[in-house]
Coordinates of C-alpha atoms in Angstrom, one line a residue:
M1414 CA -33.9 53.7 21.7
A1415 CA -35.6 56.1 19.6
D1416 CA -37.1 55.5 16.1
G1417 CA -34.8 56.1 13.2
E1418 CA -31.5 55.1 15.1
V1419 CA -28.9 53.1 13.1
V1420 CA -28.8 49.9 15.5
A1421 CA -25.9 48.3 13.8
D1422 CA -23.7 48.5 10.6
H1423 CA -22.7 45.0 9.0
D1424 CA -20.7 44.1 5.8
V1425 CA -23.5 42.0 4.3
L1426 CA -27.3 41.7 5.4
M1427 CA -29.6 38.9 4.3
I1428 CA -33.3 39.7 4.4
G1429 CA -35.0 36.3 4.6
G1430 CA -34.2 33.4 6.9
G1431 CA -35.2 30.5 4.6
L1432 CA -33.1 28.2 2.5
A1433 CA -31.6 30.9 0.1
G1434 CA -30.9 33.5 2.9
L1435 CA -29.2 31.0 5.2
R1436 CA -27.4 29.4 2.4
A1437 CA -26.0 32.9 1.5
A1438 CA -24.9 33.5 5.1
V1439 CA -23.0 30.4 5.3
A1440 CA -21.3 30.9 2.1
I1441 CA -20.1 34.3 3.2
A1442 CA -18.9 32.9 6.8
E1443 CA -17.1 30.0 5.2
T1444 CA -15.1 32.3 2.4
S1445 CA -14.6 35.7 4.2
A1446 CA -14.5 35.0 8.1
H1447 CA -13.5 38.6 8.5
L1448 CA -16.9 40.0 7.2
D1449 CA -19.8 40.8 9.5
V1450 CA -22.8 39.0 8.3
A1451 CA -26.3 39.3 9.6
V1452 CA -29.6 37.6 8.7
M1453 CA -32.9 39.5 9.4
S1454 CA -36.3 37.8 8.9
K1455 CA -40.0 38.7 9.7
V1456 CA -40.3 35.3 11.3
Y1457 CA -38.0 32.8 13.2
P1458 CA -35.9 31.1 10.6
M1459 CA -37.4 27.8 11.1
R1460 CA -40.8 29.3 10.5
S1461 CA -39.7 30.4 6.9
H1462 CA -41.9 29.0 4.1
S1463 CA -39.0 26.8 3.0
V1464 CA -39.8 24.4 5.8
S1465 CA -43.2 23.5 4.1
A1466 CA -41.5 22.0 1.0
E1467 CA -42.3 18.4 0.8
G1468 CA -41.3 16.3 -2.4
G1469 CA -37.6 16.6 -2.8
A1470 CA -34.7 18.3 -4.4
A1471 CA -33.5 17.6 -8.0
G1472 CA -29.8 16.6 -8.7
A1473 CA -28.4 14.2 -11.2
I1474 CA -26.5 11.2 -9.9
A1475 CA -24.2 9.6 -12.6
D1476 CA -24.5 6.2 -11.1
D1477 CA -28.3 6.2 -11.6
D1478 CA -27.8 6.5 -15.4
D1479 CA -28.4 10.1 -15.3
T1480 CA -26.4 13.1 -16.8
L1481 CA -26.2 16.8 -16.2
D1482 CA -27.2 17.4 -19.7
E1483 CA -30.3 15.5 -19.4
H1484 CA -31.2 17.6 -16.2
A1485 CA -30.4 20.6 -18.2
Y1486 CA -32.5 19.8 -21.2
D1487 CA -35.6 18.8 -19.0
T1488 CA -35.3 22.3 -17.2
V1489 CA -34.8 24.1 -20.7
S1490 CA -37.9 22.2 -22.1
G1491 CA -40.0 22.6 -19.0
S1492 CA -39.3 26.4 -19.0
D1493 CA -40.8 26.5 -22.6
W1494 CA -37.4 27.7 -23.8
L1495 CA -37.7 30.9 -21.7
G1496 CA -34.9 29.7 -19.2
D1497 CA -31.6 31.3 -19.6
Q1498 CA -29.3 28.3 -20.6
D1499 CA -26.1 29.6 -18.9
A1500 CA -27.7 29.7 -15.8
I1501 CA -29.4 26.4 -16.2
E1502 CA -26.0 24.6 -16.9
A1503 CA -24.5 26.2 -13.9
F1504 CA -27.5 25.3 -11.8
V1505 CA -27.5 21.5 -12.8
A1506 CA -23.7 21.1 -12.4
E1507 CA -23.7 22.5 -8.8
A1508 CA -26.9 21.2 -7.4
P1509 CA -25.7 17.8 -6.7
R1510 CA -22.6 19.2 -4.9
E1511 CA -24.9 21.6 -2.8
L1512 CA -27.1 18.4 -1.9
L1513 CA -24.2 16.2 -0.9
Q1514 CA -22.8 19.3 1.3
L1515 CA -26.3 19.4 2.8
E1516 CA -25.9 15.8 3.9
H1517 CA -22.5 16.5 5.5
W1518 CA -24.3 19.4 7.5
G1519 CA -26.8 16.7 8.8
C1520 CA -29.7 16.5 6.3
P1521 CA -31.0 12.9 6.6
W1522 CA -31.8 12.0 2.9
S1523 CA -33.8 8.9 2.4
R1524 CA -31.7 5.9 1.4
Q1525 CA -32.0 2.8 -0.9
P1526 CA -31.6 -0.6 0.7
D1527 CA -27.8 -0.7 -0.3
G1528 CA -27.3 2.7 1.4
R1529 CA -27.0 4.9 -1.5
I1530 CA -29.2 8.2 -1.9
A1531 CA -32.9 7.5 -2.9
V1532 CA -34.3 9.3 -5.7
R1533 CA -37.9 9.4 -7.1
A1534 CA -39.5 10.6 -10.2
F1535 CA -40.9 14.3 -10.6
G1536 CA -43.1 15.9 -13.2
G1537 CA -41.4 17.0 -16.3
M1538 CA -38.1 15.0 -15.4
K1539 CA -37.3 12.0 -17.6
K1540 CA -35.1 10.5 -15.2
M1541 CA -35.4 9.8 -11.4
R1542 CA -33.4 12.5 -10.0
T1543 CA -35.2 13.9 -7.0
W1544 CA -33.6 13.5 -3.5
F1545 CA -35.9 13.3 -0.7
A1546 CA -36.2 12.9 3.0
A1547 CA -39.4 11.1 3.1
D1548 CA -42.1 13.9 2.3
K1549 CA -40.6 16.5 4.9
T1550 CA -37.7 17.4 2.7
G1551 CA -38.0 21.2 3.2
F1552 CA -38.1 20.9 7.0
H1553 CA -34.9 18.8 7.1
M1554 CA -33.1 20.9 4.7
L1555 CA -33.8 24.0 6.5
H1556 CA -33.0 22.5 9.9
A1557 CA -29.6 21.4 8.6
L1558 CA -28.8 24.8 7.4
F1559 CA -30.2 26.8 10.4
Q1560 CA -28.1 24.6 12.7
T1561 CA -25.0 25.2 10.7
T1562 CA -25.4 28.8 10.8
L1563 CA -25.3 28.7 14.7
K1564 CA -21.6 27.6 14.6
Y1565 CA -20.5 30.8 13.0
R1566 CA -20.1 33.7 15.3
E1567 CA -20.0 36.1 12.4
V1568 CA -23.6 35.5 11.7
T1569 CA -26.0 38.0 13.5
R1570 CA -29.6 37.2 13.6
Y1571 CA -32.5 39.6 13.6
D1572 CA -35.6 37.5 14.2
E1573 CA -39.0 38.9 13.7
W1574 CA -37.9 42.2 12.0
F1575 CA -39.9 43.4 8.9
V1576 CA -38.0 45.5 6.4
T1577 CA -40.0 48.5 4.8
R1578 CA -37.4 50.2 2.7
L1579 CA -34.0 49.6 1.1
L1580 CA -31.6 52.6 1.7
V1581 CA -30.1 53.7 -1.6
D1582 CA -27.6 56.6 -2.0
D1583 CA -24.9 57.3 -4.5
G1584 CA -26.1 54.6 -6.8
R1585 CA -25.7 51.7 -4.2
V1586 CA -27.7 50.0 -1.6
Q1587 CA -26.6 50.8 1.9
G1588 CA -28.8 49.0 4.3
V1589 CA -32.6 48.9 5.3
V1590 CA -35.1 50.5 7.6
A1591 CA -37.1 48.0 9.5
I1592 CA -39.8 47.6 12.3
E1593 CA -38.6 45.5 15.3
L1594 CA -42.0 43.8 15.8
M1595 CA -41.4 42.9 19.5
T1596 CA -41.1 46.7 20.2
G1597 CA -42.6 48.3 17.3
R1598 CA -39.4 50.6 17.0
I1599 CA -38.4 51.7 13.5
Q1600 CA -34.6 51.2 13.2
A1601 CA -32.0 51.5 10.5
V1602 CA -29.5 48.6 10.0
T1603 CA -26.9 49.7 7.5
A1604 CA -24.7 47.2 5.3
K1605 CA -22.3 47.5 2.3
A1606 CA -24.6 44.7 0.6
V1607 CA -27.9 43.4 1.0
V1608 CA -29.3 39.9 -0.3
L1609 CA -32.8 39.6 -0.9
A1610 CA -34.1 36.2 0.0
T1611 CA -37.8 36.7 1.1
G1612 CA -39.6 34.1 -0.9
G1613 CA -42.6 34.3 -3.1
C1614 CA -46.0 36.3 -3.2
G1615 CA -48.5 33.6 -3.3
K1616 CA -50.9 35.5 -1.1
V1617 CA -51.4 38.0 -3.9
F1618 CA -54.1 35.4 -5.0
P1619 CA -56.8 33.9 -2.7
F1620 CA -56.0 30.1 -2.8
T1621 CA -52.5 29.4 -2.4
T1622 CA -50.0 26.7 -1.0
N1623 CA -48.0 29.6 0.4
A1624 CA -47.7 30.6 4.0
N1625 CA -49.3 34.0 5.0
I1626 CA -46.0 35.6 5.1
N1627 CA -45.2 35.2 1.4
T1628 CA -46.4 38.6 0.3
G1629 CA -43.8 39.5 -2.2
D1630 CA -41.7 41.6 0.3
G1631 CA -38.3 41.3 -1.4
M1632 CA -39.9 41.9 -4.8
A1633 CA -41.4 45.0 -3.9
L1634 CA -38.5 46.4 -1.9
A1635 CA -36.3 46.1 -5.1
L1636 CA -38.8 47.4 -7.5
R1637 CA -39.4 50.6 -5.3
A1638 CA -35.6 51.0 -5.0
G1639 CA -35.1 51.1 -8.7
A1640 CA -34.3 47.4 -9.7
P1641 CA -36.3 45.6 -12.2
L1642 CA -38.5 42.6 -11.9
K1643 CA -38.5 40.0 -14.4
D1644 CA -41.1 37.6 -16.0
M1645 CA -43.8 38.5 -13.4
E1646 CA -46.5 37.0 -15.6
F1647 CA -45.6 33.5 -15.1
V1648 CA -47.4 32.3 -11.9
Q1649 CA -47.5 28.4 -11.4
Y1650 CA -50.6 26.5 -10.3
H1651 CA -49.9 23.3 -8.6
P1652 CA -52.3 20.7 -9.5
T1653 CA -53.0 19.1 -6.1
G1654 CA -54.1 21.6 -3.3
L1655 CA -56.6 20.5 -0.5
P1656 CA -59.7 22.6 -1.4
F1657 CA -60.3 24.2 1.9
T1658 CA -56.9 25.2 3.0
G1659 CA -54.9 25.2 0.0
I1660 CA -52.3 23.1 1.6
L1661 CA -50.2 21.2 -0.8
I1662 CA -50.4 17.5 -1.5
T1663 CA -46.8 17.2 -2.8
E1664 CA -46.1 15.7 -6.3
A1665 CA -44.3 13.1 -4.5
A1666 CA -47.6 11.4 -4.0
R1667 CA -48.0 11.0 -7.8
A1668 CA -44.2 10.0 -8.1
E1669 CA -44.9 7.1 -5.9
G1670 CA -47.7 6.0 -8.2
G1671 CA -50.8 7.9 -7.2
W1672 CA -53.6 8.5 -9.7
L1673 CA -55.7 11.7 -10.6
V1674 CA -59.3 10.6 -11.4
N1675 CA -62.3 12.5 -12.3
A1676 CA -65.9 12.4 -11.1
D1677 CA -66.4 9.1 -12.9
G1678 CA -63.3 7.5 -11.4
Y1679 CA -61.5 7.9 -14.7
R1680 CA -57.7 8.7 -15.1
Y1681 CA -58.7 11.7 -17.2
L1682 CA -55.0 12.8 -18.1
Q1683 CA -54.6 10.1 -20.7
D1684 CA -57.1 12.3 -22.7
Y1685 CA -54.7 15.4 -22.7
D1686 CA -51.5 16.3 -24.6
L1687 CA -49.0 16.5 -21.7
G1688 CA -46.1 16.8 -24.2
T1689 CA -45.5 13.1 -24.4
P1690 CA -44.3 12.0 -27.9
S1691 CA -46.4 8.8 -28.0
P1692 CA -50.1 9.1 -29.1
T1693 CA -50.8 6.7 -26.2
P1694 CA -49.3 8.2 -23.0
V1695 CA -47.8 5.7 -20.5
L1696 CA -50.4 5.4 -17.8
R1697 CA -48.1 5.2 -15.0
S1698 CA -46.2 8.4 -15.9
M1699 CA -48.9 10.7 -17.2
E1700 CA -49.7 12.0 -13.6
L1701 CA -46.1 13.4 -13.8
G1702 CA -46.6 15.8 -16.6
P1703 CA -45.7 19.5 -16.1
R1704 CA -47.6 21.2 -13.7
D1705 CA -49.1 23.9 -15.9
R1706 CA -50.5 21.4 -18.3
L1707 CA -52.0 19.2 -15.5
S1708 CA -53.6 22.4 -14.1
Q1709 CA -54.9 23.2 -17.6
A1710 CA -56.4 19.7 -17.9
F1711 CA -58.3 20.3 -14.8
V1712 CA -59.9 23.4 -16.2
H1713 CA -61.2 21.4 -19.3
E1714 CA -62.4 18.7 -17.0
A1715 CA -64.5 21.2 -15.3
E1716 CA -65.9 22.6 -18.4
K1717 CA -66.9 19.1 -19.7
G1718 CA -68.7 18.6 -16.2
R1719 CA -66.5 15.7 -15.1
T1720 CA -65.3 17.2 -11.9
T1721 CA -67.1 17.0 -8.4
A1722 CA -68.7 20.0 -6.7
S1723 CA -67.4 20.9 -3.3
P1724 CA -68.2 23.8 -0.8
Y1725 CA -64.7 25.3 -1.9
G1726 CA -65.0 24.8 -5.7
E1727 CA -64.6 22.1 -8.2
V1728 CA -62.3 19.2 -7.3
V1729 CA -60.9 15.9 -8.9
H1730 CA -59.5 13.3 -6.5
L1731 CA -56.0 11.9 -6.0
D1732 CA -56.1 8.1 -5.4
L1733 CA -53.3 6.5 -3.2
R1734 CA -55.4 3.5 -2.1
H1735 CA -53.5 1.0 -4.2
L1736 CA -50.1 2.1 -3.1
G1737 CA -50.9 0.5 0.5
E1738 CA -50.5 1.6 4.0
K1739 CA -46.9 0.5 4.4
L1740 CA -45.6 2.7 1.4
I1741 CA -47.6 5.6 2.4
D1742 CA -46.4 5.5 6.0
S1743 CA -42.8 5.1 4.9
K1744 CA -42.6 7.5 2.1
L1745 CA -45.6 9.7 2.5
P1746 CA -46.2 10.1 6.2
F1747 CA -46.8 13.8 6.0
V1748 CA -49.4 13.5 3.2
R1749 CA -51.4 11.2 5.4
E1750 CA -51.1 13.5 8.5
L1751 CA -52.2 16.6 6.5
C1752 CA -55.2 14.6 5.0
L1753 CA -56.3 13.4 8.5
K1754 CA -55.9 16.6 10.2
Y1755 CA -57.2 19.0 7.6
E1756 CA -59.8 16.9 5.6
R1757 CA -60.6 14.1 8.1
I1758 CA -59.9 11.3 5.5
D1759 CA -57.2 8.7 5.6
P1760 CA -55.7 8.2 2.0
V1761 CA -54.9 4.6 2.9
H1762 CA -58.7 4.0 2.4
E1763 CA -60.3 7.1 0.9
L1764 CA -59.7 9.3 -2.2
I1765 CA -58.3 12.9 -1.5
P1766 CA -60.1 15.9 -3.0
V1767 CA -57.8 18.1 -4.8
R1768 CA -57.8 21.0 -7.2
P1769 CA -55.2 23.6 -8.8
V1770 CA -53.7 26.1 -6.4
I1771 CA -51.4 29.0 -6.7
H1772 CA -47.7 27.7 -5.8
Y1773 CA -44.7 29.4 -7.1
M1774 CA -43.6 32.6 -8.8
M1775 CA -41.5 31.9 -11.8
G1776 CA -40.6 35.8 -12.1
G1777 CA -38.9 37.8 -9.4
V1778 CA -36.1 40.3 -8.8
H1779 CA -33.9 40.3 -12.1
T1780 CA -30.4 38.9 -11.5
D1781 CA -27.5 37.8 -13.2
I1782 CA -26.0 34.3 -12.6
D1783 CA -24.5 35.4 -9.5
G1784 CA -27.4 37.3 -7.9
A1785 CA -26.6 40.7 -8.7
A1786 CA -29.9 42.6 -8.8
G1787 CA -29.3 45.7 -10.9
L1788 CA -28.1 48.1 -8.3
D1789 CA -24.6 48.0 -6.7
G1790 CA -24.9 46.2 -3.3
L1791 CA -28.1 44.5 -4.1
Y1792 CA -28.4 40.8 -4.7
A1793 CA -31.3 38.2 -4.6
A1794 CA -31.6 34.5 -4.4
G1795 CA -34.4 31.8 -4.1
E1796 CA -38.1 32.5 -5.2
T1797 CA -37.6 36.3 -4.7
A1798 CA -35.2 36.1 -7.6
C1799 CA -35.4 35.6 -11.4
V1800 CA -32.1 34.3 -12.6
S1801 CA -33.9 32.7 -14.8
I1802 CA -33.7 29.0 -14.7
N1803 CA -37.4 28.5 -14.5
G1804 CA -38.6 30.5 -17.5
A1805 CA -42.4 30.0 -18.0
N1806 CA -42.8 26.9 -16.0
R1807 CA -40.8 25.4 -13.0
L1808 CA -40.2 21.7 -12.9
G1809 CA -41.1 20.1 -9.7
S1810 CA -38.0 19.7 -7.3
N1811 CA -35.8 22.3 -9.0
S1812 CA -36.7 25.0 -6.5
L1813 CA -35.0 23.7 -3.4
P1814 CA -31.5 23.2 -5.1
E1815 CA -32.1 26.6 -6.8
C1816 CA -32.1 28.2 -3.3
L1817 CA -28.8 26.3 -2.4
V1818 CA -27.0 26.9 -5.8
F1819 CA -28.0 30.6 -6.1
G1820 CA -28.1 31.4 -2.3
A1821 CA -24.4 30.3 -2.2
R1822 CA -23.5 32.3 -5.5
S1823 CA -25.2 35.4 -4.2
G1824 CA -23.6 35.2 -1.0
R1825 CA -20.1 34.8 -2.3
A1826 CA -20.7 37.8 -4.9
A1827 CA -21.9 39.8 -1.8
A1828 CA -18.9 39.1 0.1
E1829 CA -16.7 40.0 -2.8
Y1830 CA -18.5 43.3 -3.4
A1831 CA -18.6 44.1 0.4
G1832 CA -14.8 43.5 0.8
S1833 CA -13.9 46.6 -1.2
A1834 CA -17.1 48.5 -1.0
P1835 CA -16.8 52.1 0.6
P1836 CA -18.3 52.9 3.8
T1837 CA -22.1 53.9 4.2
T1838 CA -22.7 57.5 3.3
A1839 CA -24.3 59.9 5.8
A1840 CA -26.8 61.0 3.2
V1841 CA -29.0 57.7 4.0
Q1842 CA -30.1 59.2 7.4
A1843 CA -32.4 61.5 5.6
Q1844 CA -33.9 58.4 4.0
V1845 CA -34.3 56.9 7.5
D1846 CA -35.9 60.0 8.6
D1847 CA -38.3 59.9 5.7
E1848 CA -39.4 56.4 6.5
V1849 CA -40.0 57.0 10.0
R1850 CA -42.3 60.1 9.2
R1851 CA -44.2 57.7 6.6
L1852 CA -44.6 54.8 9.1
R1853 CA -45.6 57.2 11.9
A1854 CA -48.2 58.9 9.6
L1855 CA -49.6 55.4 8.9
L1856 CA -50.2 54.6 12.5
D1857 CA -51.8 57.9 13.2
R1858 CA -54.2 57.8 10.2
P1859 CA -57.6 57.2 11.5
A1860 CA -59.3 54.1 10.3
G1861 CA -62.7 54.1 8.4
D1862 CA -65.7 52.1 9.2
D1863 CA -65.6 50.2 6.1
D1864 CA -62.4 50.1 4.1
G1865 CA -60.1 48.0 6.3
V1866 CA -57.0 46.1 5.2
A1867 CA -58.6 42.9 5.1
R1868 CA -61.4 44.0 2.9
I1869 CA -58.9 45.5 0.4
R1870 CA -56.8 42.4 0.3
E1871 CA -59.7 40.3 -0.4
E1872 CA -60.8 42.3 -3.3
L1873 CA -57.4 42.3 -4.6
Q1874 CA -57.1 38.4 -4.3
S1875 CA -60.4 37.9 -5.9
T1876 CA -59.6 40.4 -8.8
M1877 CA -56.2 38.5 -9.5
E1878 CA -57.9 35.2 -9.6
E1879 CA -60.5 36.4 -12.1
A1880 CA -57.9 38.2 -14.3
A1881 CA -54.8 36.3 -14.3
G1882 CA -55.9 32.6 -13.4
I1883 CA -55.0 29.3 -15.5
Y1884 CA -56.4 30.8 -18.5
R1885 CA -56.3 34.7 -19.4
T1886 CA -57.5 37.2 -21.9
G1887 CA -56.3 40.6 -22.7
P1888 CA -59.7 42.2 -21.7
S1889 CA -59.8 40.4 -18.4
M1890 CA -56.1 41.5 -17.6
E1891 CA -56.8 45.0 -18.7
K1892 CA -60.0 45.2 -16.4
G1893 CA -58.0 43.7 -13.5
A1894 CA -55.1 46.2 -14.0
D1895 CA -57.7 49.0 -13.7
A1896 CA -59.3 47.5 -10.7
V1897 CA -55.8 47.0 -8.9
Q1898 CA -55.2 50.8 -9.6
A1899 CA -58.2 51.6 -7.8
L1900 CA -57.5 49.4 -5.0
R1901 CA -54.1 51.1 -4.6
E1902 CA -55.6 54.3 -4.1
R1903 CA -57.9 52.7 -1.3
A1904 CA -54.7 50.9 0.1
D1905 CA -52.6 54.2 0.3
A1906 CA -55.6 55.6 2.3
V1907 CA -56.1 53.0 4.6
G1908 CA -56.0 53.6 8.4
I1909 CA -54.8 51.4 11.3
R1910 CA -57.2 50.8 14.1
D1911 CA -54.4 49.3 16.4
T1912 CA -52.3 52.2 17.4
S1913 CA -50.0 50.2 19.8
R1914 CA -46.5 49.4 18.8
P1915 CA -45.5 45.9 20.0
F1916 CA -46.5 43.1 17.5
N1917 CA -48.9 45.3 15.7
T1918 CA -50.2 42.8 13.1
E1919 CA -52.4 45.3 11.6
L1920 CA -49.6 47.5 10.7
V1921 CA -47.8 44.7 9.1
A1922 CA -50.8 43.6 7.2
A1923 CA -51.0 47.2 5.8
L1924 CA -47.5 47.2 4.8
E1925 CA -47.9 43.7 3.2
L1926 CA -51.0 44.7 1.4
A1927 CA -48.9 47.7 -0.3
N1928 CA -46.5 45.0 -1.4
L1929 CA -49.2 42.9 -2.8
V1930 CA -50.5 45.6 -4.8
D1931 CA -47.4 46.5 -6.4
I1932 CA -46.9 42.8 -7.3
G1933 CA -50.5 42.1 -8.6
E1934 CA -50.0 45.3 -11.1
C1935 CA -46.6 43.9 -12.4
I1936 CA -48.2 40.5 -13.1
L1937 CA -51.1 41.9 -15.0
L1938 CA -49.3 44.5 -16.9
S1939 CA -46.6 41.9 -17.9
G1940 CA -49.1 39.5 -18.9
L1941 CA -50.9 42.1 -21.0
A1942 CA -47.6 42.8 -22.8
R1943 CA -47.1 39.1 -23.6
E1944 CA -49.4 38.3 -26.5
E1945 CA -48.8 34.7 -26.8
S1946 CA -49.4 31.4 -24.7
R1947 CA -46.1 29.9 -23.1
G1948 CA -46.1 27.9 -20.0
A1949 CA -48.0 29.1 -17.1
H1950 CA -49.1 32.2 -19.1
Q1951 CA -52.2 30.9 -21.3
R1952 CA -54.1 33.4 -23.2
T1953 CA -57.1 32.3 -25.1
D1954 CA -57.0 35.3 -27.3
F1955 CA -53.4 34.5 -28.2
P1956 CA -53.4 30.6 -27.9
A1957 CA -49.8 29.9 -29.7
R1958 CA -46.4 30.3 -28.7
D1959 CA -44.8 33.1 -30.6
D1960 CA -41.0 32.8 -30.5
E1961 CA -40.5 35.6 -33.3
H1962 CA -41.9 38.1 -30.8
F1963 CA -41.7 36.8 -27.4
L1964 CA -38.7 34.5 -27.0
A1965 CA -37.7 37.3 -24.5
H1966 CA -37.9 38.0 -20.8
H1967 CA -40.3 40.9 -19.6
L1968 CA -38.7 43.5 -17.4
V1969 CA -40.8 45.8 -15.2
R1970 CA -39.3 48.9 -14.0
R1971 CA -40.7 52.0 -12.3
A1972 CA -40.7 55.0 -14.5
D1973 CA -39.9 58.4 -13.1
D1974 CA -43.6 59.0 -12.6
G1975 CA -43.9 55.9 -10.5
S1976 CA -45.7 53.8 -13.1
P1977 CA -44.6 50.5 -14.3
R1978 CA -42.6 50.3 -17.7
I1979 CA -42.2 47.1 -19.6
E1980 CA -38.8 46.3 -21.3
Q1981 CA -37.7 43.1 -23.2
L1982 CA -34.5 41.2 -22.5
P1983 CA -33.2 38.4 -24.8
V1984 CA -33.2 34.9 -23.6
T1985 CA -29.5 33.4 -23.4
I1986 CA -29.6 30.2 -25.6
T1987 CA -26.2 28.3 -25.4
R1988 CA -27.1 24.7 -26.9
W1989 CA -30.8 23.9 -27.2
P1990 CA -32.7 26.1 -29.9
P1991 CA -36.3 26.3 -29.1
G1992 CA -38.4 23.1 -29.8
E1993 CA -41.4 21.3 -28.9
R1994 CA -41.9 20.7 -25.1
V1995 CA -41.7 16.7 -25.0
Y1996 CA -41.8 14.5 -21.9
G1997 CA -41.6 10.7 -21.3
R1998 CA -38.9 9.8 -24.0

């Protein structure tokens, strides 16, 4: 089969095989059995990054003295009032139903002694509403969804295909160009609707909980196709990553009673304003403050000289020893396994060194409440998308049900659109041919001696960490944006040493690098435009929240000359006017 051929035509094509993509596929198959559905992923679905989620999934259970309104308010407040409240209300209403449906599909939620669903506390949540499956929640959720897709013959899978371009003609998305990694062939797959669900872009930073596959592919594809990205300046640090690998030590460890202590063995969070209304924060719950404020507290501890030096930067310690071996083995077995394997320490007897680490993108492809992404036939869900329920800071355990709720919504919306969409136009073949020429030219470009993909990527990551870290300034972001522009020119000229076609990882890395450069530029330019401090975006030159000028989303679009352009979009407020972020009531 020659490069550039159209290998298949589908009604709806999902890009990404994680929770959001598979949930969208099931929604389509269940509601529109006559539609031809496909899932394309650059990894086998069970290797999607969703599998690594540990802590749990939030959903209010009325029997546990919880309400939808309380979950909604916690999410609105946690977002620092930048979350769209219509989307948040829909999310909290549908999350419990989605979690219960997942149990019917085989997810083994942990149970209370009386057989009811077990829930645990999570940061920023006033009630215990986080469902969990020990501390391997993402694995069990994804496994249940994956095996559910297998019963639908309508779902075709393209495992280990890497999408390089969205095909857009006549004002609508009509498919993709992708590389089949096993053969290296460049093929087109057409579709009446495309759902982007490729996850986040943590690899734009050097120290992240994200897998190597999280390179912002879906966001970059949408941006180049003409769809806007939203709220890209909001990048979440998780306060407890292992210092060598960046592997996450789940928030569940603190939910079960773990303590964060500094070099003096002192629970330092009691010295910081985490949004609790009392001047004397409750010692049991202060480790469950919002992630942005816990990460900021770490920086202040380091400035005071109260952290511990390690070969991989300053650290504090997470203390689980008082929980006991029985609780750790029953509720946190994966935490113990990770510590033993990657740090050679046993948390039953020893302190765990941790530091803040890039974890999640609040921003992403701008969508409406049903996943529509600004171009006819294009939808997005999961971390790739920004609907927005997370605003300036995501609360822990909201991301997994977000994948389910908006994966299902985007799937149903894409199915409805595809049911009446016209056939693919012949004009897209010219775009396919153009993409084949571009990729062949990249393979044929001679590689220099010094400027390889890895070197440019490392410089990009160090630039982003310096310019867009936990605390930022206008000059640092401006300097970073200039550096990223210079890196773009080098990335555009990079050559490939490996000219073979099957499983050419250097070619994939070069294409991922282009995506990372685009995303890094969007993060910095959006941050420069937001002259305030809100949630995860903290500017020392503008330390206050400014609702008068910046109670608005930032959209990033490609201008006609290819440069990014920043616009504002009002935040949707339904019931809760902006107020102080308060936790622990």
